[in-house]
Structure formats: C-alpha cells, structure tokens
Amino acid sequence: MTTPTEQVRNHPETLPTETLKASINRQMIVILDFGSQYSELIARRIRETQVYSEVLSYRTSAEHLRQLNPKGIIMSGGPNSVYDKNAPQCDPEIWQLGLPILGVCYGMQLMVQQLGGGVERAKLAEYGKAALHIDDPTDLLTNVDEGSTMWMSHGDSCTHLPEGFTRLAHTENTACAAIANPEKKLYGVQFHPEVVHSVCGQALICNFVYHVCNCEPTWTTEAFVEESIREIRAKVGDKRVLLALSGGVDSSTLAFLLHRAIGDQLTCMFIDQGFMRKGEPERLVEIFDRQFHIGVHYINARDRFLTAIDGVTDPEEKRRLIGHEFISVFEQESKRLGPFDYLAQGTLYPDVIESADTNVDPQTGERVAVKIKSHHNVGGLPEDLRFKLVEPLRKLFKDEVRKLARSIDLPEEIVRRHPFPGPGLAIRIIGEVTAERLNILRDADFVVRDEIAKQGMYHDFWQAFAVLLPIRSVGVMGDQRTYAHPVVLRFVSSEDGMTADWSRAPYELLETISNRIVNEVKGVNRVVYDITSKPPGTIEWE
C-alpha cells in the first residue's frame, strides 16, 4: 500500500503540449496539485468564471511559472500534514514571484509554514459543514455571507500566522479559517470553496480571479473554436487525418470541429462491433454522412467481435479481447483507407492531468500515437502503425465539450446522450455473450430509452439502461409456466460518474417499462430494479 505522499499525482514539471505553449499568451490561473481529490474541481470552478486554468504538479519550479506568466496561483489541498517527514513542498521561490496566491486547506497550511508561521495537529478536527464567521468582509470575502456554510476537511490548524498576515474569518473550531497578506496578495482558506457544499464558495473564487488577480472573462467557447481551427490548420496543413468515430459526444464533437477546420482532409471510421444499442449505428451514419455531409466509412465487424469473445464470461477478459479485436480491425482498415499522417483523438483535460503516457517523436518532438483513448477501451497500437496526434479537445473538461458541441451545431441527441461504455452491451450481458442474448438486451434497452423519452424524463437521469442476467427464473404467462431471463433496470443520478446514487424513478414509469419489456421482449419474464449507489457498487455491472 502506498503512503499518502506517494499517492500525490506526479505530473511532469513541464508538459510539451500545444496546451501549455498556447497558455503562455493567455490569461490563466495555475493550480498546483498537492494530491487533492478536488484539484480538477478547482480548475473547473475557475473556468466557470470564463478564465482559463491548468493543473500542474506541486513540483513545478518558480522559473517555469515565471515563463508561463499566470495571473495567479492556487495551491490545492492534499492528504498530508505539512509537518510530515516527506510532506510535499513547493519551490519556496514561488512566494517571491509577486503573483497572487490562494492556498486551499493544505495549500494554506504550507503557505503559513514556509513563510514563518506555525501549523500543528488541531485539538478538534473539522470535517463536513461548518458556519463561517467573517472578521473582514472585504477583499477575498466580498459578497460572502456571514454564517455561510463551508465544507471543512482537516485535522491540522494554524497556531500563529506569518508576519504581515491577518485573520479574515473563523469557525467554531478553527481560529484561522481564512487569512490574508493583502500587500503581497497572499491568501489562504482552511475550507474547500470549490465544492458544491460550500455556500458562497464560488463568490470567493470570483473575488480571487477578478478582484485579486485582475483577470478578464476571455475563456469562451467562441474564442476556443477560433483558436482551435487556427491551430488545427497550422499543424495539419494539407495532410490527411483519421478519426475513429464512436458516436459519443467526445468523438462526435471532435469530428464536427475537425471538419469545420479541414473539410475533406478528415476521414471518419466507424467500426460497428455489434454491441451498440438498437438503431444507433444506422442513426450515426444518417447524422454524419447524410445530414451533415461528414463522410463516415462504416465497417461491419459484428461477426468478428462476437467470435472473438465466444464463450468468454470474465468481464476483464471481455474488455481485453474486444480492445484487441478493435486494434486489429483498426489497423487493417486504416491501411486500406490510408495513408494518414495524423490520428485525431478525443483526449480530454482530465486525461492530460492523470496520464503521463506520452510518446514523443525524437525527430519532430511531436506526440505520436501508441494508444487510442476512446470509448472503445482500446489498448496499444502496433509499433509500426504510428501517427502524429491531433487532440484539439485536450484543454477541455467534459462539461466544456458539451458547450463546445452546442456551439458548433452538434445535434442535441448526441450532446445529451447518456454515457455508454466502450464494450457496449457486451458488459451489460453478465457472463457469456451470444447473438440471442444481444437481441434480448438490445430490445429491452430500447424499451427503457423509448419510454423515458416519451415521458420527457430522458435527461432526468445520468444513465438509464437494462442489464441481462445469465440465469432464468420461473414465471406465468398466458396460464403457462415460463422459464426465462430476468432483466435488471439501472437508473442513476450523478454529476460526473465518479460517484452516483440510484435514481428514485416514479413507480408509474417503472411499472410501464416492466410491462412493456415482459410483453414485447421475447425471452424475459421478470424485471427488477437496482438500488445500489456508487460506491459501494459501480454504475455498470461488469
């Protein structure tokens, strides 16, 4: 088991990407990540103010930050105590940059410690909601209401402040809940303003971004589209680009953006592995090829994939074999349709933060593809099949992709499509996957989607789908005993899929879906409802 310090994400100190190169000329706030589970959330909250933000390692040097020239820095929370032997430390020269800095929880304690104050184990730890009592309602706490609920998560507290610092707020158990050195524009909060539980938390963040850092709201969807098109055209030139289209919002948005930038230089490949929902492959081709005139090469590989997982019951083995078969088909078809210089991938900013598996061409310095990150859960590409990467979405979070999708006229049915796993229905059939079971689940899933759409409830759920169990149960239909499959309904509510709660769907809706499935889907005689949250369960069953 790793220690808390070892669990801190180790981002590269410098990221040789178009993102950082472009960021040098853009107003931005840098978040230094000390291992907090909320670091990405801080970045998202900053972007909600229409100001660009990036998450970097706490190891980032002061010199590198000087080169990036951000408008301000936020130091995240983290799992350590600042007085631990191997606690993560930032470059002490950062305090001399003259930039506004906001320390959040661990970030505040590190600020206090490195600048000459004291931090010790608190007599009373503070977790969860706490009322914030404001001592100075100006500057950082402008428009933050007295008694506002803030989310606490700390066992340490500041015992005395560094020279030049004053207290801005306190709670019942924490004497220094917010602090400031206004002259040097150094601020700290012991709570987490970025989480939804913190009332007025976003007001505090806006104060830091707009009033302390003097940022302007220039990070807009329109500006991103214009910048991306310029970058794509400059990078690609007259070369051809290949995109593996899945039908999800990420790859679909990428296809629309690339087509707007380079037109027919883009080739979209859609590999139908036979595990999609009823009517989806046909609808995908209809939307892209016929409605928007974005050419899609449709590859029917259903038999190949079904053969590849014949008799397989282990879920991880299913995923591995499906990924391997996808690579095989992709390699064969890309050579047939090629040659291509570039591979377009729907890499998002969380992938950039979490992953260091970049491969750089030693001659050009550009990233090259050794892995496809898509909705297909694909593994590594063969060594001799190498592309340079085009990743226009790598600066964006998921919610930003949806905003972008709407701005470039992606159909709403794709923009708000429920998340769908790469292996598709193959992992919603527990156990062995057969053509018969696929047909049963595909029909049951269609009833679920059709009914919640009819009742105007499709967007009330993060996901709503059916699962087919590999057992049979006794039933009675038409005065005769039946021995057929049960179907599980799984409806969940979530903001990002990391955690989820089972949805309290109306009984009338569940009753209608149950009646339709039993009556319309041959091979099913029982419908049950999954009331497990994540954790302890997962959203998918496999």
GROMACS .gro file of N, CA, C and O in nm, residues 16-19 224 228 231-232 235-236 241 254 257-258 342-349 351-352 357-358 367-369 371-373 388-396:
model
  164
   16PRO      N    1   0.519   1.924  -2.269
   16PRO     CA    2   0.547   1.970  -2.405
   16PRO      C    3   0.427   1.955  -2.495
   16PRO      O    4   0.423   1.874  -2.586
   17THR      N    5   0.323   2.032  -2.466
   17THR     CA    6   0.200   2.020  -2.542
   17THR      C    7   0.161   2.154  -2.600
   17THR      O    8   0.205   2.260  -2.556
   18GLU      N    9   0.071   2.149  -2.699
   18GLU     CA   10   0.018   2.271  -2.756
   18GLU      C   11  -0.055   2.351  -2.648
   18GLU      O   12  -0.059   2.474  -2.651
   19THR      N   13  -0.111   2.280  -2.549
   19THR     CA   14  -0.188   2.346  -2.445
   19THR      C   15  -0.103   2.448  -2.370
   19THR      O   16  -0.139   2.564  -2.357
  224PHE      N   17  -1.243   2.968  -2.810
  224PHE     CA   18  -1.179   2.837  -2.822
  224PHE      C   19  -1.194   2.781  -2.962
  224PHE      O   20  -1.099   2.725  -3.018
  228SER      N   21  -0.883   2.696  -3.194
  228SER     CA   22  -0.861   2.556  -3.231
  228SER      C   23  -0.852   2.539  -3.382
  228SER      O   24  -0.767   2.464  -3.432
  231GLU      N   25  -0.516   2.650  -3.495
  231GLU     CA   26  -0.411   2.555  -3.458
  231GLU      C   27  -0.417   2.429  -3.542
  231GLU      O   28  -0.313   2.375  -3.583
  232ILE      N   29  -0.538   2.378  -3.568
  232ILE     CA   30  -0.553   2.256  -3.648
  232ILE      C   31  -0.499   2.279  -3.789
  232ILE      O   32  -0.421   2.197  -3.842
  235LYS      N   33  -0.117   2.307  -3.792
  235LYS     CA   34  -0.048   2.182  -3.765
  235LYS      C   35  -0.062   2.081  -3.878
  235LYS      O   36   0.035   2.019  -3.921
  236VAL      N   37  -0.184   2.066  -3.928
  236VAL     CA   38  -0.212   1.961  -4.026
  236VAL      C   39  -0.169   2.000  -4.167
  236VAL      O   40  -0.123   1.917  -4.246
  241VAL      N   41  -0.619   1.328  -4.204
  241VAL     CA   42  -0.640   1.297  -4.062
  241VAL      C   43  -0.743   1.185  -4.051
  241VAL      O   44  -0.848   1.189  -4.117
  254LEU      N   45  -1.541   1.622  -3.180
  254LEU     CA   46  -1.411   1.630  -3.247
  254LEU      C   47  -1.429   1.623  -3.399
  254LEU      O   48  -1.365   1.697  -3.474
  257LEU      N   49  -1.566   1.957  -3.526
  257LEU     CA   50  -1.465   2.062  -3.520
  257LEU      C   51  -1.360   2.044  -3.629
  257LEU      O   52  -1.323   2.141  -3.697
  258LEU      N   53  -1.313   1.922  -3.647
  258LEU     CA   54  -1.212   1.895  -3.749
  258LEU      C   55  -1.266   1.920  -3.889
  258LEU      O   56  -1.196   1.974  -3.975
  342TYR      N   57  -0.194   1.188  -3.960
  342TYR     CA   58  -0.240   1.224  -3.826
  342TYR      C   59  -0.357   1.136  -3.782
  342TYR      O   60  -0.441   1.098  -3.863
  343LEU      N   61  -0.358   1.109  -3.652
  343LEU     CA   62  -0.470   1.042  -3.588
  343LEU      C   63  -0.534   1.140  -3.491
  343LEU      O   64  -0.467   1.197  -3.405
  344ALA      N   65  -0.664   1.163  -3.505
  344ALA     CA   66  -0.736   1.252  -3.415
  344ALA      C   67  -0.789   1.172  -3.297
  344ALA      O   68  -0.848   1.065  -3.315
  345GLN      N   69  -0.767   1.223  -3.178
  345GLN     CA   70  -0.815   1.157  -3.057
  345GLN      C   71  -0.893   1.255  -2.971
  345GLN      O   72  -0.857   1.373  -2.962
  346GLY      N   73  -0.996   1.204  -2.905
  346GLY     CA   74  -1.079   1.287  -2.819
  346GLY      C   75  -1.027   1.295  -2.677
  346GLY      O   76  -1.104   1.288  -2.582
  347THR      N   77  -0.897   1.310  -2.661
  347THR     CA   78  -0.836   1.324  -2.529
  347THR      C   79  -0.889   1.449  -2.460
  347THR      O   80  -0.891   1.557  -2.520
  348LEU      N   81  -0.932   1.435  -2.335
  348LEU     CA   82  -0.982   1.549  -2.259
  348LEU      C   83  -0.881   1.590  -2.151
  348LEU      O   84  -0.786   1.516  -2.124
  349TYR      N   85  -0.903   1.704  -2.091
  349TYR     CA   86  -0.805   1.756  -1.995
  349TYR      C   87  -0.782   1.664  -1.875
  349TYR      O   88  -0.669   1.651  -1.829
  351ASP      N   89  -0.764   1.352  -1.883
  351ASP     CA   90  -0.668   1.253  -1.931
  351ASP      C   91  -0.526   1.309  -1.926
  351ASP      O   92  -0.431   1.239  -1.892
  352VAL      N   93  -0.513   1.437  -1.961
  352VAL     CA   94  -0.382   1.501  -1.960
  352VAL      C   95  -0.328   1.509  -1.818
  352VAL      O   96  -0.210   1.483  -1.792
  357ASP      N   97   0.157   0.905  -2.014
  357ASP     CA   98   0.199   0.806  -2.113
  357ASP      C   99   0.210   0.868  -2.252
  357ASP      O  100   0.156   0.818  -2.349
  358THR      N  101   0.281   0.980  -2.263
  358THR     CA  102   0.304   1.040  -2.392
  358THR      C  103   0.425   0.978  -2.456
  358THR      O  104   0.517   0.935  -2.388
  367ARG      N  105   0.401   1.453  -3.025
  367ARG     CA  106   0.346   1.330  -2.969
  367ARG      C  107   0.299   1.240  -3.081
  367ARG      O  108   0.245   1.285  -3.181
  368VAL      N  109   0.323   1.109  -3.064
  368VAL     CA  110   0.276   1.012  -3.162
  368VAL      C  111   0.189   0.911  -3.090
  368VAL      O  112   0.199   0.892  -2.969
  369ALA      N  113   0.102   0.847  -3.166
  369ALA     CA  114   0.004   0.758  -3.104
  369ALA      C  115   0.061   0.620  -3.081
  369ALA      O  116   0.107   0.555  -3.175
  371LYS      N  117  -0.137   0.460  -2.838
  371LYS     CA  118  -0.258   0.414  -2.770
  371LYS      C  119  -0.376   0.496  -2.818
  371LYS      O  120  -0.366   0.616  -2.838
  372ILE      N  121  -0.488   0.431  -2.841
  372ILE     CA  122  -0.610   0.503  -2.874
  372ILE      C  123  -0.690   0.517  -2.745
  372ILE      O  124  -0.725   0.418  -2.683
  373LYS      N  125  -0.719   0.640  -2.705
  373LYS     CA  126  -0.805   0.663  -2.590
  373LYS      C  127  -0.941   0.700  -2.644
  373LYS      O  128  -0.961   0.809  -2.693
  388LYS      N  129   0.110   1.095  -3.595
  388LYS     CA  130   0.117   1.214  -3.512
  388LYS      C  131  -0.025   1.242  -3.464
  388LYS      O  132  -0.121   1.211  -3.533
  389LEU      N  133  -0.034   1.300  -3.346
  389LEU     CA  134  -0.166   1.319  -3.286
  389LEU      C  135  -0.222   1.459  -3.308
  389LEU      O  136  -0.149   1.557  -3.306
  390VAL      N  137  -0.353   1.462  -3.329
  390VAL     CA  138  -0.429   1.586  -3.327
  390VAL      C  139  -0.530   1.572  -3.214
  390VAL      O  140  -0.618   1.485  -3.219
  391GLU      N  141  -0.518   1.655  -3.112
  391GLU     CA  142  -0.601   1.642  -2.993
  391GLU      C  143  -0.658   1.778  -2.953
  391GLU      O  144  -0.625   1.833  -2.847
  392PRO      N  145  -0.747   1.834  -3.031
  392PRO     CA  146  -0.798   1.970  -3.004
  392PRO      C  147  -0.876   1.982  -2.874
  392PRO      O  148  -0.892   2.093  -2.822
  393LEU      N  149  -0.927   1.871  -2.819
  393LEU     CA  150  -1.012   1.879  -2.700
  393LEU      C  151  -0.931   1.860  -2.571
  393LEU      O  152  -0.990   1.860  -2.462
  394ARG      N  153  -0.799   1.848  -2.581
  394ARG     CA  154  -0.719   1.814  -2.465
  394ARG      C  155  -0.715   1.927  -2.361
  394ARG      O  156  -0.664   1.909  -2.251
  395LYS      N  157  -0.766   2.044  -2.395
  395LYS     CA  158  -0.772   2.154  -2.299
  395LYS      C  159  -0.904   2.156  -2.221
  395LYS      O  160  -0.921   2.236  -2.130
  396LEU      N  161  -0.999   2.069  -2.258
  396LEU     CA  162  -1.137   2.083  -2.210
  396LEU      C  163  -1.177   1.975  -2.110
  396LEU      O  164  -1.135   1.860  -2.119
   0.00000   0.00000   0.00000
